[in-house]
Short mmCIF file of C-alpha atoms and ligand atoms in Angstrom, two decimals:
data_model
loop_
_atom_site.label_atom_id
_atom_site.label_comp_id
_atom_site.label_asym_id
_atom_site.label_seq_id
_atom_site.Cartn_x
_atom_site.Cartn_y
_atom_site.Cartn_z
CA MET A 3 0.32 0.14 -0.23
CA THR A 4 0.96 3.15 -0.87
CA TYR A 5 1.24 6.54 1.09
CA ILE A 6 -0.02 9.06 -1.67
CA GLN A 7 -3.45 9.97 -1.07
CA ARG A 8 -3.43 13.37 -2.55
CA ILE A 9 -1.30 14.43 -5.88
CA GLY A 10 -0.50 17.81 -7.07
CA VAL A 11 -0.07 18.39 -11.25
CA MET A 12 1.74 21.48 -13.24
CA THR A 13 3.06 22.12 -16.38
CA SER A 14 6.41 24.12 -16.31
CA GLY A 15 9.05 26.07 -18.37
CA GLY A 16 8.31 26.42 -22.48
CA ASP A 17 4.01 24.68 -22.69
CA SER A 18 3.77 22.28 -25.87
CA PRO A 19 0.78 20.78 -27.40
CA GLY A 20 -0.12 18.26 -25.44
CA MET A 21 -0.08 19.17 -22.24
CA ASN A 22 -3.82 19.56 -22.02
CA ALA A 23 -3.56 16.23 -23.05
CA ALA A 24 -1.22 14.89 -19.70
CA ILE A 25 -3.13 16.72 -17.84
CA ARG A 26 -6.89 15.37 -18.14
CA ALA A 27 -4.88 11.68 -18.27
CA VAL A 28 -3.20 12.30 -15.13
CA VAL A 29 -6.29 13.76 -13.09
CA ARG A 30 -8.68 10.84 -14.39
CA THR A 31 -5.90 8.42 -13.22
CA ALA A 32 -5.57 9.44 -10.06
CA ILE A 33 -8.85 9.95 -8.85
CA PHE A 34 -9.61 6.57 -10.77
CA ASN A 35 -6.99 5.17 -8.16
CA GLY A 36 -8.50 7.20 -5.59
CA LEU A 37 -6.52 9.59 -5.55
CA GLU A 38 -7.41 13.68 -4.75
CA VAL A 39 -5.66 15.55 -7.28
CA PHE A 40 -4.80 19.21 -7.15
CA GLY A 41 -3.31 21.95 -9.84
CA ILE A 42 -0.71 24.06 -9.46
CA TYR A 43 -1.05 27.14 -11.93
CA ARG A 44 1.67 28.98 -13.53
CA GLY A 45 4.46 26.07 -12.23
CA TYR A 46 7.32 26.56 -9.81
CA GLU A 47 5.89 30.16 -9.58
CA GLY A 48 2.50 29.33 -8.53
CA MET A 49 3.94 26.48 -6.19
CA ILE A 50 5.90 29.73 -4.94
CA ASP A 51 2.25 32.02 -4.65
CA ASP A 52 0.45 29.09 -3.27
CA GLN A 53 -1.48 29.00 -6.82
CA ILE A 54 -3.16 25.91 -6.15
CA GLU A 55 -6.44 24.33 -6.39
CA GLU A 56 -8.48 21.30 -6.17
CA MET A 57 -9.25 19.69 -9.84
CA PHE A 58 -11.84 16.72 -10.65
CA SER A 59 -12.86 15.22 -13.08
CA HIS A 60 -15.24 17.64 -15.10
CA SER A 61 -12.30 20.36 -14.75
CA VAL A 62 -10.17 18.66 -18.03
CA SER A 63 -13.23 18.00 -19.80
CA ASN A 64 -12.39 19.44 -23.41
CA ILE A 65 -9.29 20.20 -23.32
CA ILE A 66 -7.37 17.08 -25.03
CA GLN A 67 -7.75 18.64 -28.75
CA ARG A 68 -6.96 21.64 -27.25
CA GLY A 69 -2.96 23.67 -27.61
CA GLY A 70 -1.31 25.20 -24.10
CA THR A 71 -1.68 24.31 -20.80
CA ILE A 72 -4.86 25.17 -18.65
CA LEU A 73 -2.93 25.13 -15.95
CA LYS A 74 -0.55 27.89 -17.23
CA THR A 75 3.22 28.06 -17.51
CA ALA A 76 6.06 30.31 -16.49
CA ARG A 77 9.58 29.68 -15.83
CA SER A 78 10.71 30.72 -12.30
CA GLU A 79 13.92 32.71 -10.91
CA ARG A 80 12.92 32.41 -7.52
CA PHE A 81 12.88 28.78 -7.25
CA LYS A 82 16.37 28.68 -8.04
CA GLU A 83 17.05 29.83 -4.63
CA TYR A 84 16.11 27.71 -1.29
CA GLU A 85 14.11 30.33 0.08
CA GLY A 86 11.35 29.84 -2.94
CA ARG A 87 11.84 26.09 -2.90
CA LEU A 88 10.85 25.99 0.70
CA LYS A 89 7.83 28.73 0.33
CA ALA A 90 6.79 26.30 -2.09
CA TYR A 91 7.21 22.78 -0.24
CA GLN A 92 5.24 24.61 2.78
CA ASN A 93 2.47 25.45 0.46
CA LEU A 94 2.31 21.58 -0.77
CA ARG A 95 2.55 20.71 2.96
CA THR A 96 -0.56 22.70 3.79
CA HIS A 97 -2.30 21.58 1.31
CA LYS A 98 -1.73 17.93 2.48
CA ILE A 99 -0.27 16.86 -1.12
CA ASP A 100 2.44 14.15 -0.73
CA ALA A 101 3.86 13.58 -4.79
CA LEU A 102 4.17 15.71 -7.41
CA VAL A 103 3.43 15.27 -11.25
CA ALA A 104 5.38 17.72 -12.94
CA ILE A 105 5.11 18.00 -17.02
CA GLY A 106 8.02 19.56 -18.52
CA GLY A 107 11.66 19.91 -19.60
CA ASN A 108 15.17 20.66 -18.89
CA GLY A 109 14.85 23.19 -16.51
CA THR A 110 11.77 21.50 -14.68
CA PHE A 111 13.00 18.15 -14.43
CA THR A 112 16.63 20.57 -13.31
CA GLY A 113 14.07 22.11 -10.37
CA ALA A 114 12.22 19.07 -9.76
CA SER A 115 15.61 16.96 -9.35
CA ILE A 116 17.15 19.45 -6.60
CA PHE A 117 13.47 20.36 -4.64
CA GLU A 118 13.07 16.32 -4.74
CA LYS A 119 16.50 15.72 -2.68
CA GLU A 120 16.32 18.56 -0.11
CA PHE A 121 12.63 17.99 1.08
CA ASN A 122 12.48 14.28 -0.02
CA PHE A 123 9.56 14.81 -1.63
CA PRO A 124 8.27 12.31 -4.45
CA ILE A 125 8.15 13.72 -7.86
CA ILE A 126 7.58 11.93 -11.11
CA GLY A 127 8.22 13.93 -14.54
CA LEU A 128 6.55 14.22 -18.22
CA PRO A 129 8.77 15.53 -20.65
CA GLY A 130 7.00 18.50 -21.80
CA THR A 131 8.87 20.56 -24.78
CA ILE A 132 8.75 20.60 -28.54
CA ASP A 133 12.14 20.25 -28.48
CA ASN A 134 12.75 16.40 -27.61
CA ASP A 135 15.91 17.19 -26.32
CA LEU A 136 15.26 14.88 -23.26
CA TYR A 137 16.98 11.43 -22.52
CA GLY A 138 15.23 8.57 -22.06
CA THR A 139 12.39 9.15 -24.65
CA ASP A 140 11.83 8.63 -28.28
CA SER A 141 9.62 11.75 -28.44
CA THR A 142 9.00 14.44 -26.18
CA ILE A 143 5.38 15.93 -25.34
CA GLY A 144 4.05 18.51 -28.48
CA TYR A 145 7.49 17.20 -30.79
CA ASP A 146 5.28 15.84 -33.51
CA THR A 147 3.12 18.51 -33.65
CA ALA A 148 5.94 21.19 -33.64
CA ILE A 149 7.23 19.40 -36.70
CA ASN A 150 3.73 19.26 -38.74
CA THR A 151 3.58 23.16 -38.00
CA VAL A 152 7.51 24.37 -39.31
CA VAL A 153 5.99 21.80 -42.62
CA GLU A 154 3.63 23.24 -42.88
CA ALA A 155 4.91 27.02 -42.82
CA ALA A 156 7.57 25.71 -45.09
CA ASP A 157 5.48 24.33 -47.29
CA LYS A 158 3.52 27.84 -48.08
CA ILE A 159 7.02 28.84 -48.10
CA ARG A 160 8.14 26.95 -50.85
CA ASP A 161 5.31 28.60 -52.89
CA THR A 162 6.52 31.38 -53.08
CA ALA A 163 10.89 30.57 -52.82
CA THR A 164 9.44 28.33 -56.93
CA SER A 165 7.65 31.68 -58.08
CA HIS A 166 9.74 34.65 -57.47
CA GLU A 167 13.30 32.05 -57.67
CA ARG A 168 14.53 32.62 -54.01
CA LEU A 169 16.36 30.77 -51.17
CA PHE A 170 14.57 31.15 -48.02
CA PHE A 171 16.36 30.63 -44.84
CA ILE A 172 13.74 29.61 -42.15
CA GLU A 173 14.66 29.60 -38.43
CA VAL A 174 12.70 27.06 -36.32
CA MET A 175 12.92 26.46 -32.49
CA GLY A 176 15.72 24.26 -30.84
CA ARG A 177 18.55 26.77 -28.70
CA ASP A 178 20.82 23.46 -27.83
CA ALA A 179 18.87 20.44 -29.95
CA GLY A 180 18.66 20.29 -34.21
CA PHE A 181 15.99 17.38 -33.69
CA ILE A 182 12.97 20.33 -35.07
CA ALA A 183 15.88 21.26 -37.61
CA LEU A 184 16.63 18.09 -38.79
CA ARG A 185 12.86 16.58 -39.06
CA SER A 186 11.22 18.93 -40.72
CA GLY A 187 14.08 19.64 -42.73
CA ILE A 188 13.47 16.14 -44.16
CA ALA A 189 9.59 16.32 -44.26
CA CYS A 190 9.80 19.64 -46.39
CA GLY A 191 12.93 18.48 -48.33
CA ALA A 192 15.30 20.90 -47.55
CA GLU A 193 17.96 21.54 -49.54
CA PHE A 194 20.16 22.23 -45.99
CA ILE A 195 19.53 21.99 -42.01
CA LEU A 196 21.88 24.08 -39.64
CA VAL A 197 21.69 22.34 -36.11
CA PRO A 198 23.59 23.29 -33.17
CA GLU A 199 25.25 19.38 -32.76
CA THR A 200 27.27 19.96 -35.92
CA THR A 201 29.86 22.40 -36.93
CA THR A 202 28.30 24.92 -39.31
CA TYR A 203 31.42 25.86 -42.42
CA ILE A 204 29.26 28.75 -44.31
CA ASP A 205 32.38 29.00 -47.00
CA ASN A 206 31.62 25.45 -47.41
CA LEU A 207 27.27 26.05 -47.40
CA ALA A 208 28.14 29.29 -49.88
CA ARG A 209 30.08 26.89 -52.06
CA LEU A 210 27.48 24.06 -52.29
CA LEU A 211 24.78 26.82 -52.83
CA ARG A 212 26.84 27.86 -55.64
CA HIS A 213 26.56 24.46 -57.22
CA ASP A 214 23.33 24.00 -57.18
CA TRP A 215 22.20 27.06 -57.95
CA ARG A 216 24.66 26.45 -61.65
CA LYS A 217 23.76 23.00 -62.06
CA ASN A 218 19.61 23.35 -61.60
CA LYS A 219 18.32 24.80 -58.87
CA THR A 220 16.64 27.92 -58.72
CA SER A 221 15.03 27.95 -55.22
CA GLY A 222 15.89 26.36 -52.18
CA ILE A 223 15.44 26.05 -48.57
CA VAL A 224 17.39 26.48 -45.76
CA ILE A 225 15.64 25.30 -42.49
CA VAL A 226 18.54 26.90 -39.49
CA ALA A 227 17.65 25.86 -35.62
CA GLU A 228 17.80 29.28 -33.49
CA GLY A 229 20.82 28.00 -31.47
CA ASP A 230 23.10 27.02 -35.00
CA ASP A 231 27.05 27.96 -33.92
CA MET A 232 26.75 30.33 -36.44
CA GLY A 233 23.69 32.08 -35.64
CA GLY A 234 20.12 32.43 -35.92
CA ALA A 235 18.75 32.58 -39.63
CA ILE A 236 18.99 36.21 -39.85
CA GLU A 237 22.95 36.33 -39.36
CA VAL A 238 23.17 33.47 -42.37
CA ALA A 239 21.52 34.72 -44.43
CA LYS A 240 24.14 37.70 -43.94
CA LYS A 241 26.80 35.48 -44.22
CA MET A 242 25.47 34.03 -47.13
CA LYS A 243 24.53 37.38 -49.00
CA GLU A 244 28.50 38.42 -48.95
CA ARG A 245 29.14 35.34 -50.21
CA VAL A 246 26.91 34.65 -52.87
CA PRO A 247 25.17 38.36 -54.02
CA GLU A 248 23.74 36.71 -57.04
CA ILE A 249 21.31 34.34 -55.14
CA GLU A 250 18.08 36.38 -54.20
CA ALA A 251 17.55 34.81 -50.80
CA ARG A 252 14.59 35.92 -47.55
CA VAL A 253 14.19 35.31 -44.07
CA THR A 254 11.71 33.69 -42.06
CA ILE A 255 11.87 33.31 -38.15
CA LEU A 256 9.01 30.68 -37.30
CA GLY A 257 9.20 31.33 -34.13
CA HIS A 258 5.94 30.61 -31.09
CA VAL A 259 3.90 29.89 -33.50
CA GLN A 260 6.00 25.98 -33.32
CA ARG A 261 4.59 26.31 -29.67
CA GLY A 262 0.97 26.55 -30.01
CA GLY A 263 -1.66 24.73 -31.88
CA SER A 264 -3.57 21.92 -31.99
CA PRO A 265 -1.61 18.86 -30.58
CA SER A 266 -1.58 15.60 -33.51
CA ALA A 267 -2.77 12.71 -33.28
CA PHE A 268 0.68 11.10 -31.67
CA ASP A 269 0.99 13.85 -29.43
CA ARG A 270 -2.30 13.38 -28.09
CA VAL A 271 -1.45 9.78 -27.35
CA LEU A 272 1.84 9.96 -26.24
CA ALA A 273 0.54 12.70 -23.96
CA SER A 274 -2.55 10.51 -22.46
CA SER A 275 -0.07 7.53 -22.03
CA LEU A 276 2.61 9.14 -20.61
CA GLY A 277 0.04 10.84 -17.96
CA TYR A 278 -1.42 7.54 -17.16
CA HIS A 279 1.70 5.59 -16.95
CA ALA A 280 2.97 8.40 -14.31
CA VAL A 281 0.42 7.96 -11.93
CA LYS A 282 0.91 4.44 -11.87
CA GLY A 283 4.32 4.98 -11.74
CA LEU A 284 3.97 7.48 -8.61
CA LEU A 285 1.35 3.98 -7.13
CA GLU A 286 4.25 2.01 -7.66
CA GLU A 287 6.83 3.81 -5.69
CA GLN A 288 8.39 5.56 -9.04
CA HIS A 289 9.67 9.31 -7.80
CA GLY A 290 12.78 10.99 -9.27
CA VAL A 291 12.54 10.02 -12.75
CA MET A 292 10.87 10.78 -15.94
CA THR A 293 8.38 9.14 -17.43
CA GLY A 294 9.25 8.88 -21.13
CA ILE A 295 8.32 5.36 -23.97
CA ILE A 296 11.54 3.98 -25.58
CA ASN A 297 10.42 1.36 -28.61
CA LYS A 298 7.00 1.19 -27.24
CA GLU A 299 7.83 0.21 -23.76
CA VAL A 300 7.30 2.53 -20.92
CA VAL A 301 10.59 3.53 -18.94
CA TYR A 302 11.54 5.97 -16.31
CA THR A 303 14.61 7.69 -16.52
CA PRO A 304 16.22 9.44 -13.68
CA PHE A 305 16.26 13.30 -13.80
CA GLU A 306 19.44 13.57 -13.82
CA LYS A 307 20.09 11.63 -16.40
CA ALA A 308 17.01 12.88 -18.53
CA ILE A 309 18.51 16.50 -18.79
CA LYS A 310 22.24 15.39 -18.67
CA HIS A 311 22.82 12.29 -20.67
CA TYR A 312 23.59 13.86 -24.51
CA LYS A 313 20.42 12.58 -26.59
CA ASP A 314 21.92 11.66 -30.17
CA ILE A 315 21.31 14.00 -33.23
CA ASN A 316 21.22 11.28 -36.37
CA THR A 317 23.91 12.75 -38.31
CA ASP A 318 23.04 9.30 -41.47
CA MET A 319 19.90 11.50 -41.19
CA LEU A 320 21.78 14.97 -42.09
CA GLU A 321 22.96 13.50 -44.69
CA MET A 322 20.55 11.14 -46.06
CA SER A 323 19.01 14.73 -45.97
CA ARG A 324 21.30 16.42 -48.38
CA ILE A 325 21.35 13.28 -51.19
CA LEU A 326 17.21 13.74 -51.49
CA ALA A 327 17.59 17.46 -51.87
CA LEU A 328 20.56 17.49 -54.35
O1 F6P B 401 12.21 24.69 -24.59
C1 F6P B 401 11.54 24.99 -25.76
C2 F6P B 401 11.46 26.17 -26.51
O2 F6P B 401 10.71 26.29 -26.94
C3 F6P B 401 13.10 26.66 -27.12
O3 F6P B 401 13.00 25.40 -28.38
C4 F6P B 401 13.07 27.60 -27.67
O4 F6P B 401 14.48 28.44 -27.92
C5 F6P B 401 12.49 28.28 -26.12
O5 F6P B 401 11.68 27.60 -25.54
C6 F6P B 401 11.84 30.09 -25.98
O6 F6P B 401 11.62 30.25 -24.67
P1 F6P B 401 10.54 31.59 -24.49
O7 F6P B 401 9.39 31.38 -24.72
O8 F6P B 401 10.49 31.73 -23.25
O9 F6P B 401 11.40 32.84 -25.09
#
């Protein structure tokens, strides 16, 4: 028998499509198992400010299809300080909350890991970020939807690029990871994909583009992850203009459009199963871990490993994308 009777659930850090589906799964699985559930608003900020309210089955009706997060989200500076975390702990105890389900990414789990050890308070994580940069799951909640958003936009850009015979640099999110860039770039047939995980040789890129244009191309798309070592799309386009002025270029920064929208069916199913298994995991005394799915199997990975253990980008796919765009 587990001692957990009351759990808290929160979303934290950058939002991602599918977070609502995850909240729904957590709330309903918990209630089914006889637990009481409390929603914590605005992530760690709300935990510090006591923005905590009980949730019921009807609290999560009609949200599976909605982007964003009904619990709101925030990045908390105060939670990085011990005083902030102590306040948060006291609020949880006041509400008699015994355990927490945290839905978020790197920052969320860094905080969770410290808090759990400091106060011996059980926390289980769900990977909610469009970046897919967490070790211990094939896909994070929101990644699939974000890729589809990028592809939809890139297809539209391809139309105008073809008509005007231009080269487009499209910047996608990913400060430290190129997963969005790589997958969306392959899906939209990008000529080049620039990611933070590999070095971008700008003169080489200029040479290849010149060669492509001489051969047969009159238009093209370069997907640039915002964290690429050469800088974002504006910087890369500027450098290319200096080197290849004969190619007319434009820049599109997709920005936060990638974080919104109705979650794809894939993200809804992923979020539902992760939410369900997170609560089951807590009841089986799993904590200090992130719930993930690898090769269709549910796995629980310690927070430290999920955030620090590097998830490799598939460089073969980068090579493949170049060959297929020749
Ligand atoms: O971590 C998710 C993410 O969307 C990153 O890809 C991006 O760099 C960052 O959040 C942007 O954060 P903010 O919305 O706080 O500017």
